[in-house]
Coordinates of C-alpha atoms in Angstrom, one line a residue:
M1 CA -212.1 79.5 -73.3
S2 CA -209.2 80.2 -71.9
L3 CA -207.6 84.0 -71.3
D4 CA -204.5 85.5 -69.9
H5 CA -204.5 86.9 -66.7
G6 CA -202.3 87.8 -64.0
F7 CA -204.3 87.1 -61.2
P8 CA -203.1 84.5 -58.3
F9 CA -206.3 82.7 -58.4
D10 CA -208.8 81.1 -61.7
P11 CA -211.2 83.6 -61.8
T12 CA -213.2 80.8 -63.4
Y13 CA -213.1 79.5 -59.5
G14 CA -213.5 76.0 -61.8
Y15 CA -216.7 76.3 -62.9
D16 CA -218.3 75.9 -66.5
L17 CA -221.3 77.2 -67.7
D18 CA -223.4 73.8 -66.8
A19 CA -221.7 74.3 -63.2
L20 CA -222.5 78.4 -62.5
L21 CA -226.1 77.2 -63.6
A22 CA -226.3 74.9 -61.2
V23 CA -225.5 77.5 -58.6
I24 CA -228.5 76.8 -55.6
P25 CA -229.0 80.5 -54.7
P26 CA -229.5 81.1 -50.7
E27 CA -233.2 80.1 -48.5
P28 CA -234.1 83.9 -47.0
P29 CA -234.0 84.5 -42.9
A30 CA -237.8 83.7 -42.3
D31 CA -238.9 88.4 -42.0
F32 CA -237.0 88.8 -45.0
A33 CA -239.8 89.5 -46.7
A34 CA -241.3 91.5 -44.0
F35 CA -237.9 93.9 -43.6
W36 CA -237.6 94.7 -47.5
S37 CA -241.1 96.0 -47.4
A38 CA -241.0 98.0 -44.6
R39 CA -237.9 99.7 -45.4
Y40 CA -240.0 100.7 -48.9
A41 CA -242.7 102.0 -47.6
R42 CA -240.7 104.4 -45.3
A43 CA -238.8 104.9 -49.1
R44 CA -241.8 105.9 -50.5
E45 CA -243.0 108.4 -48.2
Q46 CA -239.8 110.0 -48.7
R47 CA -240.7 113.5 -50.7
P48 CA -237.6 114.0 -53.2
A49 CA -237.4 117.4 -53.3
A50 CA -235.5 117.2 -56.7
E51 CA -233.9 119.2 -59.1
L52 CA -233.1 119.9 -62.6
R53 CA -230.6 122.0 -63.9
P54 CA -228.7 122.5 -67.4
A55 CA -225.5 120.1 -67.5
G56 CA -224.0 123.0 -70.1
W57 CA -223.2 120.3 -72.4
A58 CA -225.3 119.3 -75.9
D59 CA -225.8 115.4 -76.9
E60 CA -227.5 114.7 -80.3
R61 CA -230.1 112.4 -78.8
F62 CA -230.7 114.2 -75.3
E63 CA -231.2 117.1 -73.6
V64 CA -228.7 116.7 -70.5
H65 CA -229.3 117.7 -66.9
D66 CA -227.9 117.8 -63.8
L67 CA -229.7 115.9 -61.3
S68 CA -230.4 117.1 -57.2
Y69 CA -232.7 115.3 -55.0
E70 CA -233.0 114.2 -51.5
S71 CA -233.1 110.3 -50.4
T72 CA -233.4 108.9 -47.2
G73 CA -232.0 109.8 -43.9
G74 CA -231.7 113.6 -45.2
M75 CA -229.4 112.7 -48.4
R76 CA -228.5 114.7 -50.8
I77 CA -227.9 113.0 -53.9
G78 CA -226.5 113.9 -57.0
G79 CA -226.3 112.7 -60.7
W80 CA -227.4 113.1 -64.5
V81 CA -231.1 113.1 -66.3
L82 CA -231.0 112.3 -70.4
A83 CA -234.0 113.3 -72.0
P84 CA -235.2 112.8 -75.5
R85 CA -234.7 115.6 -77.8
R86 CA -237.0 113.8 -80.9
L87 CA -239.6 112.1 -79.6
P88 CA -241.9 112.3 -76.3
V89 CA -241.3 110.7 -73.0
R90 CA -243.0 107.4 -73.1
R91 CA -240.7 105.7 -70.0
G92 CA -237.9 105.9 -67.7
F93 CA -234.9 103.8 -66.1
V94 CA -233.0 104.4 -63.4
I95 CA -229.4 103.0 -64.3
G96 CA -226.7 102.3 -61.7
H97 CA -223.1 102.5 -61.8
G98 CA -220.6 99.9 -60.0
Y99 CA -219.0 100.7 -57.0
G100 CA -215.6 103.1 -59.5
G101 CA -218.6 105.6 -59.4
R102 CA -220.0 107.6 -62.6
E103 CA -217.9 110.4 -64.0
G104 CA -221.4 111.0 -66.1
P105 CA -224.3 109.6 -67.8
D106 CA -224.4 107.2 -70.7
L107 CA -224.7 108.1 -74.5
D108 CA -224.9 104.9 -76.1
L109 CA -227.8 102.9 -74.3
P110 CA -231.2 102.3 -77.1
F111 CA -233.7 103.9 -76.3
D112 CA -235.0 107.4 -78.0
D113 CA -238.2 107.3 -75.6
A114 CA -237.3 107.5 -72.4
V115 CA -236.3 109.5 -69.8
L116 CA -233.0 108.0 -68.0
F117 CA -232.0 108.9 -64.4
F118 CA -228.4 108.4 -63.9
P119 CA -228.1 108.8 -59.6
C120 CA -225.1 108.1 -57.8
A121 CA -225.4 106.2 -55.0
R122 CA -225.3 107.6 -51.3
G123 CA -221.6 108.6 -51.0
I124 CA -220.1 108.3 -54.1
S125 CA -219.4 110.8 -57.1
R126 CA -221.7 113.3 -57.4
S127 CA -223.2 112.0 -54.1
R128 CA -220.2 112.3 -52.1
C129 CA -220.5 113.4 -48.0
A130 CA -219.1 113.8 -45.1
G131 CA -218.8 110.9 -43.0
L132 CA -219.7 108.3 -45.5
P133 CA -216.1 106.3 -47.5
E134 CA -216.0 106.3 -50.6
A135 CA -213.8 103.9 -51.5
P136 CA -215.2 100.4 -52.0
N137 CA -212.8 98.7 -49.8
E138 CA -214.5 101.2 -47.3
H139 CA -218.0 101.7 -48.4
V140 CA -218.9 98.5 -48.4
L141 CA -218.3 98.1 -44.9
W142 CA -220.1 101.2 -43.5
G143 CA -222.1 100.4 -40.7
I144 CA -222.5 96.5 -41.6
D145 CA -223.6 95.5 -38.7
D146 CA -226.6 96.3 -38.2
R147 CA -229.1 96.0 -41.1
E148 CA -231.2 99.1 -40.8
R149 CA -227.6 101.0 -40.7
Y150 CA -225.8 98.8 -43.7
V151 CA -225.1 101.7 -46.0
L152 CA -226.8 99.1 -48.7
G153 CA -229.5 99.4 -47.3
G154 CA -229.5 103.1 -48.0
C155 CA -228.1 102.6 -51.6
V156 CA -231.7 100.7 -52.4
D157 CA -233.9 103.4 -50.8
D158 CA -231.7 105.7 -52.8
V159 CA -233.1 104.1 -56.2
W160 CA -236.4 104.0 -54.6
V161 CA -236.8 107.3 -54.7
A162 CA -235.2 107.8 -57.7
V163 CA -238.0 106.4 -59.4
T164 CA -240.5 108.6 -57.4
A165 CA -238.3 111.5 -58.6
L166 CA -238.5 110.5 -61.6
E167 CA -242.4 109.8 -62.0
E168 CA -242.9 113.6 -60.6
L169 CA -240.5 115.1 -63.3
F170 CA -242.0 113.5 -66.2
P171 CA -245.7 111.7 -65.5
G172 CA -245.4 110.7 -69.1
A173 CA -243.4 107.6 -67.5
R174 CA -245.3 106.9 -64.5
G175 CA -245.8 102.9 -65.4
R176 CA -243.3 102.8 -67.4
V177 CA -240.2 102.8 -65.3
G178 CA -237.1 100.1 -66.1
Y179 CA -233.8 99.8 -64.5
L180 CA -230.7 98.7 -65.1
G181 CA -227.2 98.5 -63.2
I182 CA -223.9 97.0 -63.4
S183 CA -221.6 95.5 -60.8
F184 CA -222.8 97.0 -57.8
G185 CA -225.0 98.7 -59.6
G186 CA -226.6 95.7 -60.7
G187 CA -226.5 94.0 -56.8
I188 CA -228.6 97.0 -55.5
G189 CA -231.5 96.7 -58.5
A190 CA -231.4 93.0 -57.3
M191 CA -232.6 94.0 -54.3
A192 CA -234.9 96.9 -54.5
V193 CA -236.8 96.1 -57.8
P194 CA -239.1 92.7 -56.1
W195 CA -240.5 95.2 -53.6
D196 CA -241.4 98.4 -56.1
E197 CA -244.3 98.0 -58.0
R198 CA -243.5 100.6 -59.9
I199 CA -240.4 99.0 -61.4
A200 CA -241.9 96.9 -64.4
S201 CA -238.0 95.2 -65.9
A202 CA -235.0 95.0 -65.1
H203 CA -231.4 94.3 -66.2
Y204 CA -228.5 93.4 -64.2
N205 CA -225.1 93.5 -65.6
V206 CA -222.7 91.6 -63.7
P207 CA -224.5 91.4 -60.6
S208 CA -222.4 91.6 -57.2
F209 CA -224.0 90.9 -53.7
G210 CA -225.0 87.8 -54.8
H211 CA -224.8 84.4 -52.8
Q212 CA -223.0 86.5 -49.6
A213 CA -221.5 82.7 -47.8
L214 CA -220.3 81.5 -51.2
R215 CA -218.9 85.0 -52.6
L216 CA -216.9 85.3 -49.2
S217 CA -215.1 82.1 -49.7
L218 CA -214.0 83.0 -53.0
P219 CA -210.7 85.0 -53.6
T220 CA -211.5 88.9 -54.9
I221 CA -210.3 91.9 -55.6
G222 CA -213.3 93.6 -55.4
S223 CA -215.2 94.8 -52.6
G224 CA -215.5 91.0 -50.8
E225 CA -212.5 91.2 -50.4
A226 CA -212.7 93.8 -47.5
V227 CA -215.9 91.9 -46.1
Q228 CA -214.0 88.5 -46.1
R229 CA -210.5 90.6 -44.0
Y230 CA -213.7 92.0 -41.7
R231 CA -215.2 88.0 -41.3
Q232 CA -211.6 87.4 -40.6
Q233 CA -211.4 89.6 -37.6
C234 CA -214.8 89.5 -36.2
G235 CA -214.6 85.1 -36.6
H236 CA -218.2 84.8 -38.3
I237 CA -219.9 86.5 -41.3
P238 CA -222.0 89.5 -40.2
E239 CA -225.7 88.6 -39.8
T240 CA -226.5 91.7 -41.5
L241 CA -225.8 90.0 -44.8
R242 CA -228.2 87.1 -44.7
Y243 CA -230.4 90.6 -45.8
Y244 CA -228.1 92.3 -47.9
D245 CA -228.0 89.3 -50.8
A246 CA -229.1 89.9 -54.0
A247 CA -229.9 86.3 -54.5
V248 CA -232.1 85.7 -52.2
A249 CA -233.6 88.7 -52.9
A250 CA -234.1 88.2 -55.9
R251 CA -236.2 85.2 -55.1
F252 CA -238.9 87.5 -54.5
T253 CA -239.0 88.9 -57.8
T254 CA -242.1 89.0 -59.6
V255 CA -240.8 91.4 -63.2
P256 CA -239.3 90.0 -66.4
V257 CA -235.3 90.3 -66.1
H258 CA -232.3 89.9 -68.3
V259 CA -228.8 88.9 -66.6
A260 CA -225.5 89.5 -68.3
A261 CA -222.8 87.2 -66.5
A262 CA -219.8 86.5 -66.9
L263 CA -217.3 82.9 -66.9
F264 CA -214.5 85.1 -66.0
D265 CA -214.2 87.4 -63.1
P266 CA -212.0 88.6 -61.0
V267 CA -213.7 91.6 -58.8
V268 CA -217.7 89.7 -58.8
A269 CA -217.1 85.9 -58.8
P270 CA -218.6 84.7 -61.5
P271 CA -221.3 81.8 -58.9
G272 CA -222.5 84.4 -57.4
Q273 CA -223.4 86.5 -60.6
F274 CA -225.3 83.1 -61.0
A275 CA -226.9 82.4 -58.4
V276 CA -228.7 85.8 -59.0
Y277 CA -230.0 84.9 -62.0
N278 CA -230.6 81.6 -61.1
A279 CA -232.8 82.5 -58.0
L280 CA -235.3 84.4 -60.5
P281 CA -238.7 82.7 -60.3
D282 CA -240.4 83.9 -63.6
E283 CA -239.9 85.0 -66.7
K284 CA -235.8 85.5 -67.2
R285 CA -233.7 86.4 -69.9
L286 CA -229.5 85.6 -69.6
F287 CA -226.8 86.6 -71.8
V288 CA -222.9 85.0 -71.3
L289 CA -220.2 87.0 -71.4
D290 CA -217.0 85.7 -71.5
A291 CA -215.5 87.7 -69.1
G292 CA -216.6 90.6 -66.3
H293 CA -214.1 93.7 -65.1
F294 CA -211.9 92.5 -67.9
D295 CA -210.9 93.4 -71.4
Y296 CA -211.3 90.3 -73.5
P297 CA -210.8 90.3 -76.8
R298 CA -214.3 89.8 -78.2
R299 CA -215.5 93.0 -74.8
V300 CA -216.5 95.2 -77.9
E301 CA -218.4 92.7 -79.6
Q302 CA -220.6 91.4 -76.9
Q303 CA -221.0 95.0 -75.7
R304 CA -222.4 95.8 -79.3
M305 CA -224.3 92.5 -78.8
L306 CA -225.4 93.1 -75.7
L307 CA -226.8 96.5 -75.7
A308 CA -228.7 95.2 -79.4
E309 CA -230.6 92.6 -77.1
L310 CA -231.4 95.1 -74.2
E311 CA -233.6 97.2 -76.9
Q312 CA -235.2 93.8 -77.8
F313 CA -236.0 92.9 -74.3
F314 CA -236.9 96.4 -73.3
G315 CA -239.2 97.1 -76.5
C316 CA -240.6 93.9 -78.2
D317 CA -242.7 93.1 -75.2
E318 CA -245.6 96.3 -74.6
S319 CA -246.3 95.0 -71.2
R320 CA -243.2 95.5 -70.4
I321 CA -242.9 98.9 -70.0
S322 CA -247.1 99.3 -69.2
P323 CA -248.5 99.7 -66.2
L324 CA -249.5 97.1 -63.1
V325 CA -252.7 95.3 -62.8

């Protein structure tokens, strides 16, 4: 299937589905797991001091709250929370956004018995802060030469602290937490989920930051373009990116994961998306999209099909929302 477009490059990058499924993820640095495990341990010590306030508008299925909590480094994170109106809270989801930020919560997710957390990553949308740029091409470079300070690490912390806040505010969801993320949020989730035993299952939609070396070799109109320019200026790929590779992190995943990956995508190159899927070692499920970050004829139909599949994936097996033992 071909799509008409005006890009100066081919957003399939010459890969068909078989070639995408054959993309080999990179090997991890020797201390990769130690780095992330230590970071997670520090984030678990963070007390979120979470606050919920009425959002001032109503929804038929959910009570809508404004969310605020304190993440690592003194960062105050803002967002939204949807709490079910008709059913008791049996589970929860933390939901990540794309690099364009978030203007509000998603109201079409098929989880009537779940509390839904929509935090905005540090520096973005409701989590804007002085000194941290919001524009994707600047945000993605912040602290890139220091693996401890790199902004993507802070964004992963924000996910972990969101889980802490969710379980403290809604004890009925404790041990039954899932993660969903799209694009930027998909890549951040792939880095967060392997180390957090509280997250029982996940979904990544067109995940970014997969196979960094390959990502930086392919033309794009996404945040990767800024990193490509940075690499040209400094003459090498920053060592930090070996630790912030969603496909490398995915190798360490131990819970079921659903991935929606695209055959055509000018923003997040499909080989990087499929590298994340291919790296997952255990139970996994793939939904193939015609395109990502692009309007196409079957977009609405595929979105409807994807939501139905997510309802089945997260709902058909009780163990996916049960405490890990």
